Amino acid sequence: MRLALVVVLALAVTACKKPEAPSAAPAPAAGAPGAPAAGSSVVRGKVVEKIDAAPYSYLRLSGPSGEIWAAVPQAAVAVGDEVVIENPMAMDGFESKTLNRKFDKILFGTLGGQGGAAAAAAPAGMPPAGMPPAGMPPGAMPPGGMPPGGMPPAGMAAQHAAAGAGPTDVGDVKVPKATGANAKTIAEIFGQKGQLKDKKVTVRGKVVKANSGIMGKNWFHVRDGSGAQAKGDNDITITTDGQAAVGDVVVIVGVVRVDKDFGAGYTYPVIIEEATLAK
């Protein structure tokens, strides 16, 4: 009788014990090539192979989770460098006609320090950085195949996210207006965009952001102190074959384009193209 009572008590104690919670599975390493970065929009890795095919650099990256290829605007990096890919978007089965090569999986993005805008807001008329156009999944191909330049939508999205968003704070900029019959301030170009569409203008401004080798052109954000950031008429994007550095004051002669569509859903309300630069 006493033995039976001991057994019953033992079983009751066991039944009242709370079960142990299962241990959490280890999270994948943030930034590891081949896997999305946990809680961030960058991928980190060591360059073990590099192929330049203007205007892009193809980098084979190695990390704790293995290797993966990434494509960025052409960059001066070397085998052995540790790099960061910003706004990476994966694409399966991408075929580069320039290299005559097919990649099972590749990331399209911008190299850290090239002016990537992972945290910047996208300008008017553009989807947020890192997001494909409405209705198009990442890496989806448009009807008819590749857009101009051979860059798939994922790569174009990353590049325009980098080039399209201007810097948020560059301090006070005060640049004298250019001279001549077609001279305009940046605010005047935005305010008169209907009349200036497809016409040449001259504008003097300070380069506040630079992106090289995107769609075969150099992209600059320029300000002259006119307009207001809240209205979005204080900063204009130009594309050119010319060279300039952030901080340079340049005189720009180029053609005003309105609602310029570069494909993959990226439209610039106002942009100056075919620009020449003089200092």
PDB file of C-alpha atoms in Angstrom:
ATOM      1  CA  MET A   1       0.000   0.000   0.000  1.00  0.00           C
ATOM      2  CA  ARG A   2       2.828   2.381   0.956  1.00  0.00           C
ATOM      3  CA  LEU A   3       4.702   1.553  -2.276  1.00  0.00           C
ATOM      4  CA  ALA A   4       1.601   2.273  -4.376  1.00  0.00           C
ATOM      5  CA  LEU A   5       1.196   5.650  -2.674  1.00  0.00           C
ATOM      6  CA  VAL A   6       4.829   6.568  -3.442  1.00  0.00           C
ATOM      7  CA  VAL A   7       4.358   5.666  -7.145  1.00  0.00           C
ATOM      8  CA  VAL A   8       1.166   7.777  -7.386  1.00  0.00           C
ATOM      9  CA  LEU A   9       2.888  10.796  -5.826  1.00  0.00           C
ATOM     10  CA  ALA A  10       5.863  10.459  -8.179  1.00  0.00           C
ATOM     11  CA  LEU A  11       3.598  10.379 -11.215  1.00  0.00           C
ATOM     12  CA  ALA A  12       1.686  13.464  -9.998  1.00  0.00           C
ATOM     13  CA  VAL A  13       4.908  15.481  -9.569  1.00  0.00           C
ATOM     14  CA  THR A  14       6.076  14.493 -13.047  1.00  0.00           C
ATOM     15  CA  ALA A  15       2.749  15.530 -14.605  1.00  0.00           C
ATOM     16  CA  CYS A  16       2.881  18.974 -12.953  1.00  0.00           C
ATOM     17  CA  LYS A  17       6.340  19.843 -14.313  1.00  0.00           C
ATOM     18  CA  LYS A  18       6.268  22.305 -17.235  1.00  0.00           C
ATOM     19  CA  PRO A  19       7.806  21.006 -20.452  1.00  0.00           C
ATOM     20  CA  GLU A  20      11.050  22.638 -21.522  1.00  0.00           C
ATOM     21  CA  ALA A  21      10.748  25.174 -24.329  1.00  0.00           C
ATOM     22  CA  PRO A  22      12.447  24.035 -27.548  1.00  0.00           C
ATOM     23  CA  SER A  23      15.742  25.751 -28.235  1.00  0.00           C
ATOM     24  CA  ALA A  24      15.647  28.341 -31.020  1.00  0.00           C
ATOM     25  CA  ALA A  25      17.333  27.412 -34.254  1.00  0.00           C
ATOM     26  CA  PRO A  26      20.458  29.474 -34.913  1.00  0.00           C
ATOM     27  CA  ALA A  27      19.767  32.432 -37.192  1.00  0.00           C
ATOM     28  CA  PRO A  28      21.711  32.689 -40.448  1.00  0.00           C
ATOM     29  CA  ALA A  29      24.649  35.052 -40.375  1.00  0.00           C
ATOM     30  CA  ALA A  30      23.706  38.565 -41.442  1.00  0.00           C
ATOM     31  CA  GLY A  31      25.226  39.613 -44.718  1.00  0.00           C
ATOM     32  CA  ALA A  32      26.374  36.127 -45.664  1.00  0.00           C
ATOM     33  CA  PRO A  33      26.603  35.642 -49.437  1.00  0.00           C
ATOM     34  CA  GLY A  34      23.825  33.465 -50.763  1.00  0.00           C
ATOM     35  CA  ALA A  35      21.322  34.481 -48.070  1.00  0.00           C
ATOM     36  CA  PRO A  36      19.419  37.706 -47.405  1.00  0.00           C
ATOM     37  CA  ALA A  37      21.033  39.855 -44.762  1.00  0.00           C
ATOM     38  CA  ALA A  38      19.069  39.630 -41.532  1.00  0.00           C
ATOM     39  CA  GLY A  39      17.471  42.968 -40.720  1.00  0.00           C
ATOM     40  CA  SER A  40      19.537  44.890 -43.261  1.00  0.00           C
ATOM     41  CA  SER A  41      19.776  45.593 -46.978  1.00  0.00           C
ATOM     42  CA  VAL A  42      23.430  44.774 -47.544  1.00  0.00           C
ATOM     43  CA  VAL A  43      25.499  41.706 -48.383  1.00  0.00           C
ATOM     44  CA  ARG A  44      29.135  41.402 -47.334  1.00  0.00           C
ATOM     45  CA  GLY A  45      31.829  39.173 -48.742  1.00  0.00           C
ATOM     46  CA  LYS A  46      35.396  38.804 -49.961  1.00  0.00           C
ATOM     47  CA  VAL A  47      36.084  39.206 -53.675  1.00  0.00           C
ATOM     48  CA  VAL A  48      37.591  35.965 -55.005  1.00  0.00           C
ATOM     49  CA  GLU A  49      37.051  36.695 -58.701  1.00  0.00           C
ATOM     50  CA  LYS A  50      36.305  39.851 -60.692  1.00  0.00           C
ATOM     51  CA  ILE A  51      35.195  40.316 -64.298  1.00  0.00           C
ATOM     52  CA  ASP A  52      34.870  43.833 -65.744  1.00  0.00           C
ATOM     53  CA  ALA A  53      32.393  44.213 -68.601  1.00  0.00           C
ATOM     54  CA  ALA A  54      31.731  47.945 -68.953  1.00  0.00           C
ATOM     55  CA  PRO A  55      29.751  49.534 -67.481  1.00  0.00           C
ATOM     56  CA  TYR A  56      29.527  46.755 -64.848  1.00  0.00           C
ATOM     57  CA  SER A  57      31.826  44.728 -62.603  1.00  0.00           C
ATOM     58  CA  TYR A  58      30.888  41.122 -61.833  1.00  0.00           C
ATOM     59  CA  LEU A  59      32.216  40.008 -58.439  1.00  0.00           C
ATOM     60  CA  ARG A  60      32.328  36.473 -57.078  1.00  0.00           C
ATOM     61  CA  LEU A  61      31.995  36.848 -53.322  1.00  0.00           C
ATOM     62  CA  SER A  62      32.942  34.369 -50.624  1.00  0.00           C
ATOM     63  CA  GLY A  63      31.475  34.306 -47.123  1.00  0.00           C
ATOM     64  CA  PRO A  64      30.583  31.939 -44.273  1.00  0.00           C
ATOM     65  CA  SER A  65      27.606  30.521 -46.214  1.00  0.00           C
ATOM     66  CA  GLY A  66      29.443  29.975 -49.480  1.00  0.00           C
ATOM     67  CA  GLU A  67      29.916  31.907 -52.703  1.00  0.00           C
ATOM     68  CA  ILE A  68      27.658  34.046 -54.887  1.00  0.00           C
ATOM     69  CA  TRP A  69      28.071  36.414 -57.827  1.00  0.00           C
ATOM     70  CA  ALA A  70      27.133  40.085 -57.649  1.00  0.00           C
ATOM     71  CA  ALA A  71      26.927  42.743 -60.382  1.00  0.00           C
ATOM     72  CA  VAL A  72      27.598  46.413 -59.565  1.00  0.00           C
ATOM     73  CA  PRO A  73      28.414  49.562 -61.552  1.00  0.00           C
ATOM     74  CA  GLN A  74      32.036  49.215 -62.680  1.00  0.00           C
ATOM     75  CA  ALA A  75      34.276  49.676 -59.663  1.00  0.00           C
ATOM     76  CA  ALA A  76      37.968  49.754 -58.782  1.00  0.00           C
ATOM     77  CA  VAL A  77      38.042  46.746 -56.470  1.00  0.00           C
ATOM     78  CA  ALA A  78      40.574  43.928 -56.418  1.00  0.00           C
ATOM     79  CA  VAL A  79      40.564  40.228 -55.623  1.00  0.00           C
ATOM     80  CA  GLY A  80      40.952  39.934 -51.874  1.00  0.00           C
ATOM     81  CA  ASP A  81      38.998  43.084 -51.028  1.00  0.00           C
ATOM     82  CA  GLU A  82      36.161  42.905 -48.508  1.00  0.00           C
ATOM     83  CA  VAL A  83      33.124  44.629 -50.034  1.00  0.00           C
ATOM     84  CA  VAL A  84      29.550  45.552 -49.168  1.00  0.00           C
ATOM     85  CA  ILE A  85      26.738  45.274 -51.728  1.00  0.00           C
ATOM     86  CA  GLU A  86      23.907  47.705 -50.999  1.00  0.00           C
ATOM     87  CA  ASN A  87      20.264  47.199 -52.048  1.00  0.00           C
ATOM     88  CA  PRO A  88      20.950  43.656 -53.313  1.00  0.00           C
ATOM     89  CA  MET A  89      18.256  41.981 -55.378  1.00  0.00           C
ATOM     90  CA  ALA A  90      18.632  38.355 -56.444  1.00  0.00           C
ATOM     91  CA  MET A  91      17.965  37.029 -59.924  1.00  0.00           C
ATOM     92  CA  ASP A  92      18.017  33.376 -60.961  1.00  0.00           C
ATOM     93  CA  GLY A  93      19.202  32.222 -64.361  1.00  0.00           C
ATOM     94  CA  PHE A  94      20.546  35.592 -65.553  1.00  0.00           C
ATOM     95  CA  GLU A  95      22.365  35.428 -68.898  1.00  0.00           C
ATOM     96  CA  SER A  96      24.918  38.118 -69.723  1.00  0.00           C
ATOM     97  CA  LYS A  97      25.147  38.557 -73.469  1.00  0.00           C
ATOM     98  CA  THR A  98      28.298  40.660 -73.039  1.00  0.00           C
ATOM     99  CA  LEU A  99      30.082  37.841 -71.210  1.00  0.00           C
ATOM    100  CA  ASN A 100      28.247  35.073 -73.086  1.00  0.00           C
ATOM    101  CA  ARG A 101      27.689  33.489 -69.708  1.00  0.00           C
ATOM    102  CA  LYS A 102      24.731  32.370 -67.631  1.00  0.00           C
ATOM    103  CA  PHE A 103      24.692  32.817 -63.852  1.00  0.00           C
ATOM    104  CA  ASP A 104      22.569  30.368 -61.857  1.00  0.00           C
ATOM    105  CA  LYS A 105      22.055  33.105 -59.268  1.00  0.00           C
ATOM    106  CA  ILE A 106      23.346  36.680 -59.102  1.00  0.00           C
ATOM    107  CA  LEU A 107      22.763  39.747 -56.940  1.00  0.00           C
ATOM    108  CA  PHE A 108      22.295  43.156 -58.549  1.00  0.00           C
ATOM    109  CA  GLY A 109      23.112  46.168 -56.414  1.00  0.00           C
ATOM    110  CA  THR A 110      25.546  48.992 -55.783  1.00  0.00           C
ATOM    111  CA  LEU A 111      28.923  48.826 -54.109  1.00  0.00           C
ATOM    112  CA  GLY A 112      29.115  50.438 -50.683  1.00  0.00           C
ATOM    113  CA  GLY A 113      30.668  53.881 -51.110  1.00  0.00           C
ATOM    114  CA  GLN A 114      29.484  54.276 -54.717  1.00  0.00           C
ATOM    115  CA  GLY A 115      26.611  56.423 -53.551  1.00  0.00           C
ATOM    116  CA  GLY A 116      24.150  53.660 -52.691  1.00  0.00           C
ATOM    117  CA  ALA A 117      20.993  55.011 -51.090  1.00  0.00           C
ATOM    118  CA  ALA A 118      19.841  52.170 -48.903  1.00  0.00           C
ATOM    119  CA  ALA A 119      18.239  54.496 -46.396  1.00  0.00           C
ATOM    120  CA  ALA A 120      17.302  57.398 -48.648  1.00  0.00           C
ATOM    121  CA  ALA A 121      13.763  58.074 -49.759  1.00  0.00           C
ATOM    122  CA  ALA A 122      13.081  57.570 -53.457  1.00  0.00           C
ATOM    123  CA  PRO A 123      12.283  60.690 -55.494  1.00  0.00           C
ATOM    124  CA  ALA A 124       8.816  61.465 -56.798  1.00  0.00           C
ATOM    125  CA  GLY A 125       7.616  59.038 -59.444  1.00  0.00           C
ATOM    126  CA  MET A 126       9.975  56.246 -58.361  1.00  0.00           C
ATOM    127  CA  PRO A 127       9.250  53.184 -56.195  1.00  0.00           C
ATOM    128  CA  PRO A 128      11.082  52.910 -52.856  1.00  0.00           C
ATOM    129  CA  ALA A 129      14.711  51.840 -52.979  1.00  0.00           C
ATOM    130  CA  GLY A 130      15.069  48.103 -53.427  1.00  0.00           C
ATOM    131  CA  MET A 131      11.481  47.577 -54.596  1.00  0.00           C
ATOM    132  CA  PRO A 132      10.433  46.479 -58.107  1.00  0.00           C
ATOM    133  CA  PRO A 133       7.709  48.335 -60.021  1.00  0.00           C
ATOM    134  CA  ALA A 134       4.122  47.623 -59.002  1.00  0.00           C
ATOM    135  CA  GLY A 135       2.961  44.234 -60.219  1.00  0.00           C
ATOM    136  CA  MET A 136       6.464  43.018 -61.115  1.00  0.00           C
ATOM    137  CA  PRO A 137       8.177  40.487 -58.814  1.00  0.00           C
ATOM    138  CA  PRO A 138      11.926  40.935 -58.198  1.00  0.00           C
ATOM    139  CA  GLY A 139      13.902  39.732 -61.207  1.00  0.00           C
ATOM    140  CA  ALA A 140      10.878  39.460 -63.489  1.00  0.00           C
ATOM    141  CA  MET A 141      11.586  40.103 -67.154  1.00  0.00           C
ATOM    142  CA  PRO A 142       9.490  42.599 -69.089  1.00  0.00           C
ATOM    143  CA  PRO A 143       7.721  41.558 -72.299  1.00  0.00           C
ATOM    144  CA  GLY A 144      10.243  41.339 -75.111  1.00  0.00           C
ATOM    145  CA  GLY A 145      13.212  40.442 -72.918  1.00  0.00           C
ATOM    146  CA  MET A 146      15.928  42.727 -71.609  1.00  0.00           C
ATOM    147  CA  PRO A 147      15.445  46.488 -71.346  1.00  0.00           C
ATOM    148  CA  PRO A 148      17.943  48.761 -73.167  1.00  0.00           C
ATOM    149  CA  GLY A 149      21.519  48.208 -72.063  1.00  0.00           C
ATOM    150  CA  GLY A 150      21.010  44.540 -71.154  1.00  0.00           C
ATOM    151  CA  MET A 151      20.367  45.234 -67.461  1.00  0.00           C
ATOM    152  CA  PRO A 152      17.458  43.294 -65.941  1.00  0.00           C
ATOM    153  CA  PRO A 153      14.837  45.189 -63.901  1.00  0.00           C
ATOM    154  CA  ALA A 154      16.386  44.114 -60.584  1.00  0.00           C
ATOM    155  CA  GLY A 155      19.730  45.637 -61.536  1.00  0.00           C
ATOM    156  CA  MET A 156      18.149  48.756 -62.989  1.00  0.00           C
ATOM    157  CA  ALA A 157      16.106  49.215 -59.827  1.00  0.00           C
ATOM    158  CA  ALA A 158      19.192  49.072 -57.638  1.00  0.00           C
ATOM    159  CA  GLN A 159      21.133  51.460 -59.868  1.00  0.00           C
ATOM    160  CA  HIS A 160      18.338  54.011 -60.126  1.00  0.00           C
ATOM    161  CA  ALA A 161      17.775  53.783 -56.388  1.00  0.00           C
ATOM    162  CA  ALA A 162      21.423  54.752 -55.974  1.00  0.00           C
ATOM    163  CA  ALA A 163      21.444  57.494 -58.607  1.00  0.00           C
ATOM    164  CA  GLY A 164      17.947  58.900 -58.175  1.00  0.00           C
ATOM    165  CA  ALA A 165      17.868  59.886 -54.512  1.00  0.00           C
ATOM    166  CA  GLY A 166      19.741  63.062 -53.685  1.00  0.00           C
ATOM    167  CA  PRO A 167      21.628  63.647 -50.430  1.00  0.00           C
ATOM    168  CA  THR A 168      19.511  64.838 -47.530  1.00  0.00           C
ATOM    169  CA  ASP A 169      21.905  67.405 -46.052  1.00  0.00           C
ATOM    170  CA  VAL A 170      24.761  69.131 -47.856  1.00  0.00           C
ATOM    171  CA  GLY A 171      24.796  72.376 -45.904  1.00  0.00           C
ATOM    172  CA  ASP A 172      24.167  75.808 -47.382  1.00  0.00           C
ATOM    173  CA  VAL A 173      24.758  76.061 -51.133  1.00  0.00           C
ATOM    174  CA  LYS A 174      24.898  79.491 -52.757  1.00  0.00           C
ATOM    175  CA  VAL A 175      25.999  79.590 -56.378  1.00  0.00           C
ATOM    176  CA  PRO A 176      25.590  82.606 -58.717  1.00  0.00           C
ATOM    177  CA  LYS A 177      23.184  82.049 -61.596  1.00  0.00           C
ATOM    178  CA  ALA A 178      24.708  81.296 -64.983  1.00  0.00           C
ATOM    179  CA  THR A 179      24.609  83.977 -67.651  1.00  0.00           C
ATOM    180  CA  GLY A 180      23.124  83.883 -71.141  1.00  0.00           C
ATOM    181  CA  ALA A 181      19.741  83.816 -72.844  1.00  0.00           C
ATOM    182  CA  ASN A 182      18.918  80.247 -71.775  1.00  0.00           C
ATOM    183  CA  ALA A 183      20.413  80.502 -68.269  1.00  0.00           C
ATOM    184  CA  LYS A 184      18.166  79.189 -65.503  1.00  0.00           C
ATOM    185  CA  THR A 185      18.289  78.379 -61.819  1.00  0.00           C
ATOM    186  CA  ILE A 186      17.340  74.878 -60.754  1.00  0.00           C
ATOM    187  CA  ALA A 187      14.070  76.103 -59.254  1.00  0.00           C
ATOM    188  CA  GLU A 188      13.249  77.902 -62.522  1.00  0.00           C
ATOM    189  CA  ILE A 189      13.829  74.701 -64.495  1.00  0.00           C
ATOM    190  CA  PHE A 190      11.350  72.837 -62.316  1.00  0.00           C
ATOM    191  CA  GLY A 191       8.870  75.722 -62.382  1.00  0.00           C
ATOM    192  CA  GLN A 192       9.067  76.101 -66.173  1.00  0.00           C
ATOM    193  CA  LYS A 193       9.494  72.447 -67.094  1.00  0.00           C
ATOM    194  CA  GLY A 194       6.529  72.518 -69.484  1.00  0.00           C
ATOM    195  CA  GLN A 195       8.040  75.327 -71.568  1.00  0.00           C
ATOM    196  CA  LEU A 196      11.603  73.978 -71.275  1.00  0.00           C
ATOM    197  CA  LYS A 197      10.839  70.381 -72.266  1.00  0.00           C
ATOM    198  CA  ASP A 198      13.388  69.122 -74.850  1.00  0.00           C
ATOM    199  CA  LYS A 199      15.146  72.511 -74.875  1.00  0.00           C
ATOM    200  CA  LYS A 200      18.709  73.392 -73.972  1.00  0.00           C
ATOM    201  CA  VAL A 201      19.413  75.241 -70.753  1.00  0.00           C
ATOM    202  CA  THR A 202      22.485  76.544 -68.989  1.00  0.00           C
ATOM    203  CA  VAL A 203      22.702  76.203 -65.229  1.00  0.00           C
ATOM    204  CA  ARG A 204      25.504  76.734 -62.745  1.00  0.00           C
ATOM    205  CA  GLY A 205      25.543  74.553 -59.632  1.00  0.00           C
ATOM    206  CA  LYS A 206      27.511  72.603 -57.089  1.00  0.00           C
ATOM    207  CA  VAL A 207      27.893  68.838 -57.452  1.00  0.00           C
ATOM    208  CA  VAL A 208      26.509  67.280 -54.264  1.00  0.00           C
ATOM    209  CA  LYS A 209      26.424  63.623 -55.310  1.00  0.00           C
ATOM    210  CA  ALA A 210      28.132  61.564 -58.029  1.00  0.00           C
ATOM    211  CA  ASN A 211      27.500  58.092 -59.475  1.00  0.00           C
ATOM    212  CA  SER A 212      29.703  56.814 -62.280  1.00  0.00           C
ATOM    213  CA  GLY A 213      29.118  54.174 -64.945  1.00  0.00           C
ATOM    214  CA  ILE A 214      25.347  53.787 -64.678  1.00  0.00           C
ATOM    215  CA  MET A 215      23.800  52.896 -68.039  1.00  0.00           C
ATOM    216  CA  GLY A 216      27.039  54.105 -69.635  1.00  0.00           C
ATOM    217  CA  LYS A 217      26.795  57.625 -68.180  1.00  0.00           C
ATOM    218  CA  ASN A 218      27.948  59.607 -65.182  1.00  0.00           C
ATOM    219  CA  TRP A 219      25.081  60.828 -62.990  1.00  0.00           C
ATOM    220  CA  PHE A 220      25.376  63.969 -60.858  1.00  0.00           C
ATOM    221  CA  HIS A 221      23.059  65.736 -58.435  1.00  0.00           C
ATOM    222  CA  VAL A 222      23.510  69.504 -58.627  1.00  0.00           C
ATOM    223  CA  ARG A 223      22.243  72.352 -56.423  1.00  0.00           C
ATOM    224  CA  ASP A 224      22.531  76.125 -56.661  1.00  0.00           C
ATOM    225  CA  GLY A 225      20.699  77.325 -53.551  1.00  0.00           C
ATOM    226  CA  SER A 226      17.390  77.962 -55.295  1.00  0.00           C
ATOM    227  CA  GLY A 227      14.210  76.042 -54.535  1.00  0.00           C
ATOM    228  CA  ALA A 228      13.351  74.099 -51.407  1.00  0.00           C
ATOM    229  CA  GLN A 229      13.863  70.486 -50.388  1.00  0.00           C
ATOM    230  CA  ALA A 230      10.254  70.267 -49.184  1.00  0.00           C
ATOM    231  CA  LYS A 231       9.055  71.134 -52.707  1.00  0.00           C
ATOM    232  CA  GLY A 232      11.623  68.943 -54.414  1.00  0.00           C
ATOM    233  CA  ASP A 233      12.856  71.736 -56.695  1.00  0.00           C
ATOM    234  CA  ASN A 234      16.267  72.382 -55.131  1.00  0.00           C
ATOM    235  CA  ASP A 235      18.167  69.421 -56.619  1.00  0.00           C
ATOM    236  CA  ILE A 236      18.403  68.300 -60.236  1.00  0.00           C
ATOM    237  CA  THR A 237      19.912  65.152 -61.755  1.00  0.00           C
ATOM    238  CA  ILE A 238      22.106  65.371 -64.856  1.00  0.00           C
ATOM    239  CA  THR A 239      23.624  62.657 -67.042  1.00  0.00           C
ATOM    240  CA  THR A 240      26.840  63.262 -68.925  1.00  0.00           C
ATOM    241  CA  ASP A 241      30.022  61.787 -70.309  1.00  0.00           C
ATOM    242  CA  GLY A 242      31.898  64.518 -68.468  1.00  0.00           C
ATOM    243  CA  GLN A 243      33.776  64.216 -65.208  1.00  0.00           C
ATOM    244  CA  ALA A 244      33.279  66.096 -61.941  1.00  0.00           C
ATOM    245  CA  ALA A 245      33.743  65.505 -58.233  1.00  0.00           C
ATOM    246  CA  VAL A 246      31.490  66.216 -55.288  1.00  0.00           C
ATOM    247  CA  GLY A 247      32.088  69.838 -54.290  1.00  0.00           C
ATOM    248  CA  ASP A 248      32.907  71.069 -57.810  1.00  0.00           C
ATOM    249  CA  VAL A 249      31.014  74.119 -59.082  1.00  0.00           C
ATOM    250  CA  VAL A 250      30.237  73.538 -62.746  1.00  0.00           C
ATOM    251  CA  VAL A 251      28.388  75.196 -65.609  1.00  0.00           C
ATOM    252  CA  ILE A 252      26.071  72.688 -67.255  1.00  0.00           C
ATOM    253  CA  VAL A 253      24.638  72.921 -70.748  1.00  0.00           C
ATOM    254  CA  GLY A 254      22.129  70.191 -71.509  1.00  0.00           C
ATOM    255  CA  VAL A 255      18.649  69.245 -72.646  1.00  0.00           C
ATOM    256  CA  VAL A 256      15.711  69.276 -70.230  1.00  0.00           C
ATOM    257  CA  ARG A 257      13.711  66.051 -70.245  1.00  0.00           C
ATOM    258  CA  VAL A 258      10.369  65.796 -68.492  1.00  0.00           C
ATOM    259  CA  ASP A 259       8.906  62.549 -67.095  1.00  0.00           C
ATOM    260  CA  LYS A 260      11.881  60.651 -68.491  1.00  0.00           C
ATOM    261  CA  ASP A 261      11.249  56.890 -68.329  1.00  0.00           C
ATOM    262  CA  PHE A 262      14.352  54.700 -68.103  1.00  0.00           C
ATOM    263  CA  GLY A 263      12.395  51.443 -67.892  1.00  0.00           C
ATOM    264  CA  ALA A 264      11.595  49.097 -64.998  1.00  0.00           C
ATOM    265  CA  GLY A 265       9.135  51.693 -63.721  1.00  0.00           C
ATOM    266  CA  TYR A 266      11.702  54.438 -63.092  1.00  0.00           C
ATOM    267  CA  THR A 267      10.591  57.898 -64.227  1.00  0.00           C
ATOM    268  CA  TYR A 268      12.356  61.178 -63.442  1.00  0.00           C
ATOM    269  CA  PRO A 269       9.994  64.186 -63.342  1.00  0.00           C
ATOM    270  CA  VAL A 270      12.818  66.491 -64.520  1.00  0.00           C
ATOM    271  CA  ILE A 271      16.331  65.567 -65.615  1.00  0.00           C
ATOM    272  CA  ILE A 272      19.043  67.193 -67.758  1.00  0.00           C
ATOM    273  CA  GLU A 273      20.583  64.896 -70.377  1.00  0.00           C
ATOM    274  CA  GLU A 274      23.349  65.173 -72.990  1.00  0.00           C
ATOM    275  CA  ALA A 275      25.057  67.569 -70.636  1.00  0.00           C
ATOM    276  CA  THR A 276      28.471  69.143 -71.077  1.00  0.00           C
ATOM    277  CA  LEU A 277      30.360  70.460 -68.061  1.00  0.00           C
ATOM    278  CA  ALA A 278      32.692  73.414 -67.660  1.00  0.00           C
ATOM    279  CA  LYS A 279      34.346  74.620 -64.473  1.00  0.00           C
TER     280      LYS A 279
END
